[in-house]
């Protein structure tokens, strides 16, 4: 990369931080417990709206994994999410009543929290329907992974978003506190395209059940599945587009260019529960998501025509080792 391009990316990063600083008044503290954050704590940042039914399992899952403190922005929920979160002793909660789209789809709010509270910490940035799995996650806590990344001088850890779904639509019913993957047990094992993004150094991944159903006529418009959710955060870092890519650019180089493999994980995506239809109609009407809600409009149009995402090529999830064999994640040289 030339000096002019490098300077341009540095300038863009400064602009992202300036946006977050200018929008700081949009965040109102509801329950600020950040003084309880200790050096070395593993943090989780999330921006959400109307996810009350998911929250008990979401927090339990990440607590069990090893997250020490949650930094959450609630964007105008009216289902009790804010009240429930405010009562959790390891949650710091902010309210943001402004436009999700105008806040760079929530990333301006997340950037503000990253800059103020995450410097020097390993920070996991995920949505309420994303559940990280990584090599040896059944027997090793998240801190074992971050300690190994520190020892290896690795600053960022990638995870492919893996859409999970039920064999039958009716099987995807969900109750508060339930493990969503008791119902969502299936995934696409090989329906993916990967291409390098030369501008930012990341790998752009698309495919899976959303590409073959809701975006079958325009697969290039299907949602991106590449994410970098776990980062050893420094004050000057910023996500560029959701958690798909970061600045500085070097944080996106999460794969080996000449042989070998770097470790990676997957984010099991619990989107397709029986709550999905209501969410689709709400977000399609609000138009607050990327491209004025184009993704949610595609879901709404496809819901009637596609009763199930399951097909004969679907594979039933077993564990992380299965995903490594399929090439969807890797333990690299972490033994």
GROMACS .gro file of C-alpha atoms in nm:
model
  335
    1UNK     CA    1   0.000   0.000   0.000
    2UNK     CA    2   0.132   0.343  -0.097
    3UNK     CA    3   0.178   0.641   0.131
    4UNK     CA    4  -0.123   0.822  -0.015
    5UNK     CA    5  -0.354   0.522   0.042
    6UNK     CA    6  -0.217   0.471   0.392
    7UNK     CA    7  -0.274   0.836   0.476
    8UNK     CA    8  -0.626   0.816   0.334
    9UNK     CA    9  -0.716   0.524   0.559
   10UNK     CA   10  -0.569   0.700   0.861
   11UNK     CA   11  -0.777   1.006   0.781
   12UNK     CA   12  -1.088   0.792   0.744
   13UNK     CA   13  -1.027   0.636   1.084
   14UNK     CA   14  -1.002   0.980   1.242
   15UNK     CA   15  -1.331   1.075   1.078
   16UNK     CA   16  -1.499   0.769   1.228
   17UNK     CA   17  -1.384   0.872   1.575
   18UNK     CA   18  -1.499   1.227   1.511
   19UNK     CA   19  -1.844   1.097   1.414
   20UNK     CA   20  -1.862   0.897   1.736
   21UNK     CA   21  -1.754   1.199   1.942
   22UNK     CA   22  -2.010   1.426   1.776
   23UNK     CA   23  -2.285   1.174   1.841
   24UNK     CA   24  -2.193   1.117   2.205
   25UNK     CA   25  -2.498   1.307   2.332
   26UNK     CA   26  -2.722   1.050   2.165
   27UNK     CA   27  -2.609   0.802   2.434
   28UNK     CA   28  -2.777   0.838   2.773
   29UNK     CA   29  -2.644   0.623   3.059
   30UNK     CA   30  -2.910   0.401   3.216
   31UNK     CA   31  -2.689   0.183   3.437
   32UNK     CA   32  -2.320   0.275   3.426
   33UNK     CA   33  -2.116   0.014   3.613
   34UNK     CA   34  -1.794   0.064   3.417
   35UNK     CA   35  -1.603   0.144   3.737
   36UNK     CA   36  -1.630  -0.227   3.814
   37UNK     CA   37  -1.423  -0.315   3.505
   38UNK     CA   38  -1.086  -0.449   3.617
   39UNK     CA   39  -0.758  -0.453   3.424
   40UNK     CA   40  -0.752  -0.755   3.196
   41UNK     CA   41  -1.131  -0.798   3.194
   42UNK     CA   42  -1.283  -0.942   2.878
   43UNK     CA   43  -1.559  -0.711   2.754
   44UNK     CA   44  -1.856  -0.752   2.523
   45UNK     CA   45  -2.014  -0.466   2.326
   46UNK     CA   46  -2.356  -0.498   2.166
   47UNK     CA   47  -2.617  -0.267   2.013
   48UNK     CA   48  -2.969  -0.408   2.021
   49UNK     CA   49  -3.341  -0.338   1.995
   50UNK     CA   50  -3.633  -0.550   2.120
   51UNK     CA   51  -3.434  -0.863   2.207
   52UNK     CA   52  -3.587  -0.931   2.550
   53UNK     CA   53  -3.667  -1.297   2.480
   54UNK     CA   54  -3.307  -1.368   2.374
   55UNK     CA   55  -3.123  -1.186   2.650
   56UNK     CA   56  -3.121  -1.442   2.935
   57UNK     CA   57  -2.954  -1.710   2.724
   58UNK     CA   58  -2.730  -1.457   2.548
   59UNK     CA   59  -2.582  -1.327   2.875
   60UNK     CA   60  -2.559  -1.675   3.028
   61UNK     CA   61  -2.377  -1.810   2.721
   62UNK     CA   62  -2.114  -1.537   2.723
   63UNK     CA   63  -2.076  -1.536   3.102
   64UNK     CA   64  -2.004  -1.909   3.086
   65UNK     CA   65  -1.757  -1.846   2.804
   66UNK     CA   66  -1.566  -1.595   3.017
   67UNK     CA   67  -1.696  -1.244   2.944
   68UNK     CA   68  -1.651  -1.024   3.253
   69UNK     CA   69  -1.858  -0.717   3.164
   70UNK     CA   70  -2.121  -0.623   2.905
   71UNK     CA   71  -2.143  -0.278   2.745
   72UNK     CA   72  -2.482  -0.255   2.577
   73UNK     CA   73  -2.666   0.014   2.383
   74UNK     CA   74  -3.044  -0.019   2.370
   75UNK     CA   75  -3.194   0.156   2.067
   76UNK     CA   76  -3.550   0.234   2.175
   77UNK     CA   77  -3.672  -0.110   2.280
   78UNK     CA   78  -4.035  -0.130   2.392
   79UNK     CA   79  -4.039  -0.497   2.497
   80UNK     CA   80  -3.873  -0.461   2.839
   81UNK     CA   81  -3.516  -0.520   2.720
   82UNK     CA   82  -3.380  -0.206   2.887
   83UNK     CA   83  -3.538  -0.274   3.227
   84UNK     CA   84  -3.413  -0.632   3.230
   85UNK     CA   85  -3.059  -0.534   3.128
   86UNK     CA   86  -3.041  -0.250   3.379
   87UNK     CA   87  -3.099  -0.501   3.659
   88UNK     CA   88  -2.799  -0.719   3.562
   89UNK     CA   89  -2.496  -0.656   3.787
   90UNK     CA   90  -2.237  -0.712   3.511
   91UNK     CA   91  -2.409  -0.492   3.251
   92UNK     CA   92  -2.349  -0.125   3.177
   93UNK     CA   93  -2.640   0.007   2.972
   94UNK     CA   94  -2.691   0.314   2.756
   95UNK     CA   95  -3.006   0.427   2.580
   96UNK     CA   96  -2.992   0.560   2.223
   97UNK     CA   97  -3.324   0.686   2.092
   98UNK     CA   98  -3.183   0.826   1.766
   99UNK     CA   99  -3.170   0.675   1.420
  100UNK     CA  100  -2.984   0.346   1.392
  101UNK     CA  101  -2.907   0.417   1.026
  102UNK     CA  102  -2.783   0.771   1.093
  103UNK     CA  103  -2.548   0.631   1.359
  104UNK     CA  104  -2.376   0.420   1.092
  105UNK     CA  105  -2.604   0.129   1.178
  106UNK     CA  106  -2.515   0.156   1.543
  107UNK     CA  107  -2.138   0.154   1.492
  108UNK     CA  108  -2.098   0.520   1.597
  109UNK     CA  109  -2.245   0.426   1.935
  110UNK     CA  110  -2.027   0.116   1.960
  111UNK     CA  111  -1.718   0.317   1.863
  112UNK     CA  112  -1.786   0.560   2.146
  113UNK     CA  113  -1.797   0.272   2.397
  114UNK     CA  114  -1.491   0.106   2.245
  115UNK     CA  115  -1.288   0.425   2.274
  116UNK     CA  116  -1.395   0.513   2.628
  117UNK     CA  117  -1.403   0.174   2.795
  118UNK     CA  118  -1.227  -0.096   2.591
  119UNK     CA  119  -0.871   0.036   2.552
  120UNK     CA  120  -0.625  -0.238   2.650
  121UNK     CA  121  -0.896  -0.505   2.681
  122UNK     CA  122  -0.993  -0.798   2.466
  123UNK     CA  123  -1.333  -0.695   2.337
  124UNK     CA  124  -1.601  -0.907   2.172
  125UNK     CA  125  -1.848  -0.713   1.955
  126UNK     CA  126  -2.155  -0.917   1.859
  127UNK     CA  127  -2.529  -0.894   1.800
  128UNK     CA  128  -2.778  -1.056   2.036
  129UNK     CA  129  -2.830  -1.346   1.793
  130UNK     CA  130  -2.458  -1.426   1.742
  131UNK     CA  131  -2.280  -1.690   1.951
  132UNK     CA  132  -1.905  -1.732   1.921
  133UNK     CA  133  -1.747  -2.075   1.901
  134UNK     CA  134  -1.371  -2.121   1.866
  135UNK     CA  135  -1.124  -2.413   1.875
  136UNK     CA  136  -1.150  -2.612   2.200
  137UNK     CA  137  -1.441  -2.392   2.321
  138UNK     CA  138  -1.604  -2.690   2.494
  139UNK     CA  139  -1.303  -2.734   2.726
  140UNK     CA  140  -1.116  -2.401   2.724
  141UNK     CA  141  -1.254  -2.063   2.837
  142UNK     CA  142  -1.233  -1.753   2.624
  143UNK     CA  143  -0.939  -1.631   2.833
  144UNK     CA  144  -0.735  -1.933   2.721
  145UNK     CA  145  -0.784  -1.815   2.364
  146UNK     CA  146  -0.701  -1.451   2.439
  147UNK     CA  147  -0.393  -1.552   2.639
  148UNK     CA  148  -0.271  -1.758   2.346
  149UNK     CA  149  -0.342  -1.472   2.104
  150UNK     CA  150  -0.146  -1.236   2.331
  151UNK     CA  151   0.147  -1.478   2.344
  152UNK     CA  152   0.136  -1.508   1.965
  153UNK     CA  153   0.116  -1.127   1.925
  154UNK     CA  154  -0.215  -1.157   1.739
  155UNK     CA  155  -0.449  -0.861   1.780
  156UNK     CA  156  -0.769  -0.979   1.612
  157UNK     CA  157  -0.962  -1.303   1.576
  158UNK     CA  158  -1.201  -1.369   1.283
  159UNK     CA  159  -1.521  -1.571   1.282
  160UNK     CA  160  -1.744  -1.662   0.992
  161UNK     CA  161  -2.116  -1.604   1.048
  162UNK     CA  162  -2.286  -1.942   1.018
  163UNK     CA  163  -2.663  -1.926   0.969
  164UNK     CA  164  -2.836  -2.200   1.170
  165UNK     CA  165  -3.187  -2.320   1.092
  166UNK     CA  166  -3.442  -2.588   1.177
  167UNK     CA  167  -3.534  -2.886   0.963
  168UNK     CA  168  -3.898  -2.784   0.989
  169UNK     CA  169  -4.018  -2.426   1.032
  170UNK     CA  170  -4.244  -2.522   1.325
  171UNK     CA  171  -3.943  -2.669   1.510
  172UNK     CA  172  -3.788  -2.325   1.547
  173UNK     CA  173  -4.021  -2.219   1.830
  174UNK     CA  174  -3.840  -2.044   2.112
  175UNK     CA  175  -3.895  -1.978   2.483
  176UNK     CA  176  -3.704  -1.734   2.700
  177UNK     CA  177  -3.385  -1.883   2.842
  178UNK     CA  178  -3.382  -2.175   2.598
  179UNK     CA  179  -3.074  -2.272   2.399
  180UNK     CA  180  -3.175  -2.162   2.045
  181UNK     CA  181  -2.961  -2.435   1.892
  182UNK     CA  182  -3.185  -2.699   2.044
  183UNK     CA  183  -3.408  -2.610   1.749
  184UNK     CA  184  -3.163  -2.456   1.502
  185UNK     CA  185  -2.945  -2.761   1.443
  186UNK     CA  186  -2.870  -2.737   1.069
  187UNK     CA  187  -2.640  -2.530   0.847
  188UNK     CA  188  -2.503  -2.509   0.493
  189UNK     CA  189  -2.165  -2.683   0.480
  190UNK     CA  190  -2.028  -2.566   0.146
  191UNK     CA  191  -2.244  -2.304  -0.022
  192UNK     CA  192  -1.998  -2.012   0.008
  193UNK     CA  193  -1.791  -1.779  -0.207
  194UNK     CA  194  -1.473  -1.610  -0.083
  195UNK     CA  195  -1.288  -1.323  -0.244
  196UNK     CA  196  -1.010  -1.097  -0.120
  197UNK     CA  197  -1.091  -0.733  -0.053
  198UNK     CA  198  -0.771  -0.569  -0.170
  199UNK     CA  199  -0.861  -0.225  -0.037
  200UNK     CA  200  -0.884  -0.337   0.326
  201UNK     CA  201  -0.703  -0.672   0.332
  202UNK     CA  202  -0.994  -0.886   0.453
  203UNK     CA  203  -1.171  -1.182   0.295
  204UNK     CA  204  -1.528  -1.118   0.177
  205UNK     CA  205  -1.753  -1.423   0.233
  206UNK     CA  206  -2.109  -1.470   0.107
  207UNK     CA  207  -2.345  -1.763   0.068
  208UNK     CA  208  -2.534  -1.996   0.296
  209UNK     CA  209  -2.912  -2.030   0.325
  210UNK     CA  210  -2.982  -1.659   0.292
  211UNK     CA  211  -2.799  -1.637  -0.041
  212UNK     CA  212  -2.969  -1.945  -0.189
  213UNK     CA  213  -3.321  -1.850  -0.077
  214UNK     CA  214  -3.385  -1.482  -0.008
  215UNK     CA  215  -3.111  -1.357  -0.248
  216UNK     CA  216  -3.117  -1.632  -0.508
  217UNK     CA  217  -3.183  -1.384  -0.790
  218UNK     CA  218  -2.902  -1.151  -0.678
  219UNK     CA  219  -2.645  -1.347  -0.473
  220UNK     CA  220  -2.396  -1.058  -0.487
  221UNK     CA  221  -2.639  -0.863  -0.268
  222UNK     CA  222  -2.652  -1.135  -0.001
  223UNK     CA  223  -2.526  -1.038   0.346
  224UNK     CA  224  -2.154  -1.064   0.413
  225UNK     CA  225  -2.057  -1.347   0.647
  226UNK     CA  226  -1.699  -1.247   0.729
  227UNK     CA  227  -1.660  -1.087   1.072
  228UNK     CA  228  -1.380  -0.995   1.311
  229UNK     CA  229  -1.563  -0.992   1.644
  230UNK     CA  230  -1.275  -1.036   1.892
  231UNK     CA  231  -1.009  -0.765   1.912
  232UNK     CA  232  -0.738  -0.661   2.157
  233UNK     CA  233  -0.873  -0.308   2.155
  234UNK     CA  234  -0.672   0.011   2.131
  235UNK     CA  235  -0.822   0.358   2.152
  236UNK     CA  236  -0.744   0.442   1.790
  237UNK     CA  237  -0.917   0.139   1.638
  238UNK     CA  238  -1.254   0.159   1.463
  239UNK     CA  239  -1.487  -0.078   1.284
  240UNK     CA  240  -1.541   0.036   0.929
  241UNK     CA  241  -1.855  -0.154   0.829
  242UNK     CA  242  -2.039  -0.341   1.104
  243UNK     CA  243  -1.781  -0.591   1.236
  244UNK     CA  244  -1.679  -0.701   0.885
  245UNK     CA  245  -1.359  -0.495   0.875
  246UNK     CA  246  -1.149  -0.261   1.088
  247UNK     CA  247  -0.901   0.019   1.073
  248UNK     CA  248  -0.602   0.008   1.097
  249UNK     CA  249  -0.602  -0.218   0.794
  250UNK     CA  250  -0.356  -0.467   0.948
  251UNK     CA  251  -0.626  -0.594   1.184
  252UNK     CA  252  -0.806  -0.745   0.885
  253UNK     CA  253  -0.513  -0.968   0.782
  254UNK     CA  254  -0.648  -1.266   0.972
  255UNK     CA  255  -0.541  -1.533   0.723
  256UNK     CA  256  -0.208  -1.664   0.597
  257UNK     CA  257  -0.111  -1.548   0.250
  258UNK     CA  258   0.152  -1.817   0.190
  259UNK     CA  259   0.061  -2.155   0.331
  260UNK     CA  260  -0.057  -2.257   0.675
  261UNK     CA  261  -0.363  -2.131   0.858
  262UNK     CA  262  -0.433  -1.880   1.131
  263UNK     CA  263  -0.689  -1.974   1.398
  264UNK     CA  264  -1.048  -1.869   1.340
  265UNK     CA  265  -1.393  -1.935   1.476
  266UNK     CA  266  -1.758  -1.918   1.379
  267UNK     CA  267  -2.049  -1.711   1.499
  268UNK     CA  268  -2.351  -1.940   1.519
  269UNK     CA  269  -2.635  -1.720   1.397
  270UNK     CA  270  -2.967  -1.775   1.573
  271UNK     CA  271  -3.175  -1.547   1.350
  272UNK     CA  272  -3.430  -1.798   1.221
  273UNK     CA  273  -3.649  -1.858   1.526
  274UNK     CA  274  -4.026  -1.813   1.538
  275UNK     CA  275  -3.960  -1.451   1.638
  276UNK     CA  276  -3.810  -1.388   1.293
  277UNK     CA  277  -4.128  -1.297   1.105
  278UNK     CA  278  -4.229  -1.023   1.351
  279UNK     CA  279  -3.874  -0.884   1.344
  280UNK     CA  280  -3.872  -0.883   0.964
  281UNK     CA  281  -4.196  -0.685   0.933
  282UNK     CA  282  -4.086  -0.432   1.197
  283UNK     CA  283  -3.741  -0.369   1.048
  284UNK     CA  284  -3.860  -0.367   0.688
  285UNK     CA  285  -4.108  -0.095   0.781
  286UNK     CA  286  -3.852   0.106   0.982
  287UNK     CA  287  -3.592   0.100   0.703
  288UNK     CA  288  -3.314   0.156   0.956
  289UNK     CA  289  -3.085  -0.123   0.840
  290UNK     CA  290  -2.829  -0.125   0.561
  291UNK     CA  291  -2.951   0.006   0.222
  292UNK     CA  292  -3.276   0.134   0.377
  293UNK     CA  293  -3.367  -0.215   0.502
  294UNK     CA  294  -3.311  -0.395   0.166
  295UNK     CA  295  -3.209  -0.714   0.344
  296UNK     CA  296  -3.525  -0.719   0.557
  297UNK     CA  297  -3.745  -0.644   0.257
  298UNK     CA  298  -3.594  -0.948   0.086
  299UNK     CA  299  -3.678  -1.157   0.392
  300UNK     CA  300  -4.035  -1.027   0.396
  301UNK     CA  301  -4.084  -1.105   0.028
  302UNK     CA  302  -3.940  -1.454   0.067
  303UNK     CA  303  -4.115  -1.561   0.385
  304UNK     CA  304  -4.431  -1.682   0.214
  305UNK     CA  305  -4.252  -1.861  -0.068
  306UNK     CA  306  -3.986  -2.036   0.142
  307UNK     CA  307  -4.143  -2.235   0.429
  308UNK     CA  308  -3.809  -2.386   0.537
  309UNK     CA  309  -3.438  -2.325   0.481
  310UNK     CA  310  -3.354  -2.694   0.510
  311UNK     CA  311  -3.248  -2.883   0.197
  312UNK     CA  312  -3.094  -3.221   0.117
  313UNK     CA  313  -2.746  -3.072   0.131
  314UNK     CA  314  -2.795  -2.936   0.484
  315UNK     CA  315  -2.566  -3.067   0.755
  316UNK     CA  316  -2.651  -3.120   1.122
  317UNK     CA  317  -2.423  -2.939   1.365
  318UNK     CA  318  -2.212  -3.151   1.600
  319UNK     CA  319  -1.920  -2.943   1.729
  320UNK     CA  320  -1.635  -2.710   1.633
  321UNK     CA  321  -1.418  -2.998   1.508
  322UNK     CA  322  -1.682  -3.075   1.245
  323UNK     CA  323  -1.663  -2.714   1.124
  324UNK     CA  324  -1.284  -2.734   1.106
  325UNK     CA  325  -1.303  -3.050   0.895
  326UNK     CA  326  -1.541  -2.867   0.661
  327UNK     CA  327  -1.298  -2.574   0.635
  328UNK     CA  328  -1.529  -2.321   0.799
  329UNK     CA  329  -1.292  -2.250   1.090
  330UNK     CA  330  -0.942  -2.350   1.198
  331UNK     CA  331  -0.736  -2.407   1.511
  332UNK     CA  332  -0.424  -2.299   1.321
  333UNK     CA  333  -0.119  -2.384   1.531
  334UNK     CA  334  -0.301  -2.356   1.864
  335UNK     CA  335  -0.252  -2.698   2.019
   0.00000   0.00000   0.00000
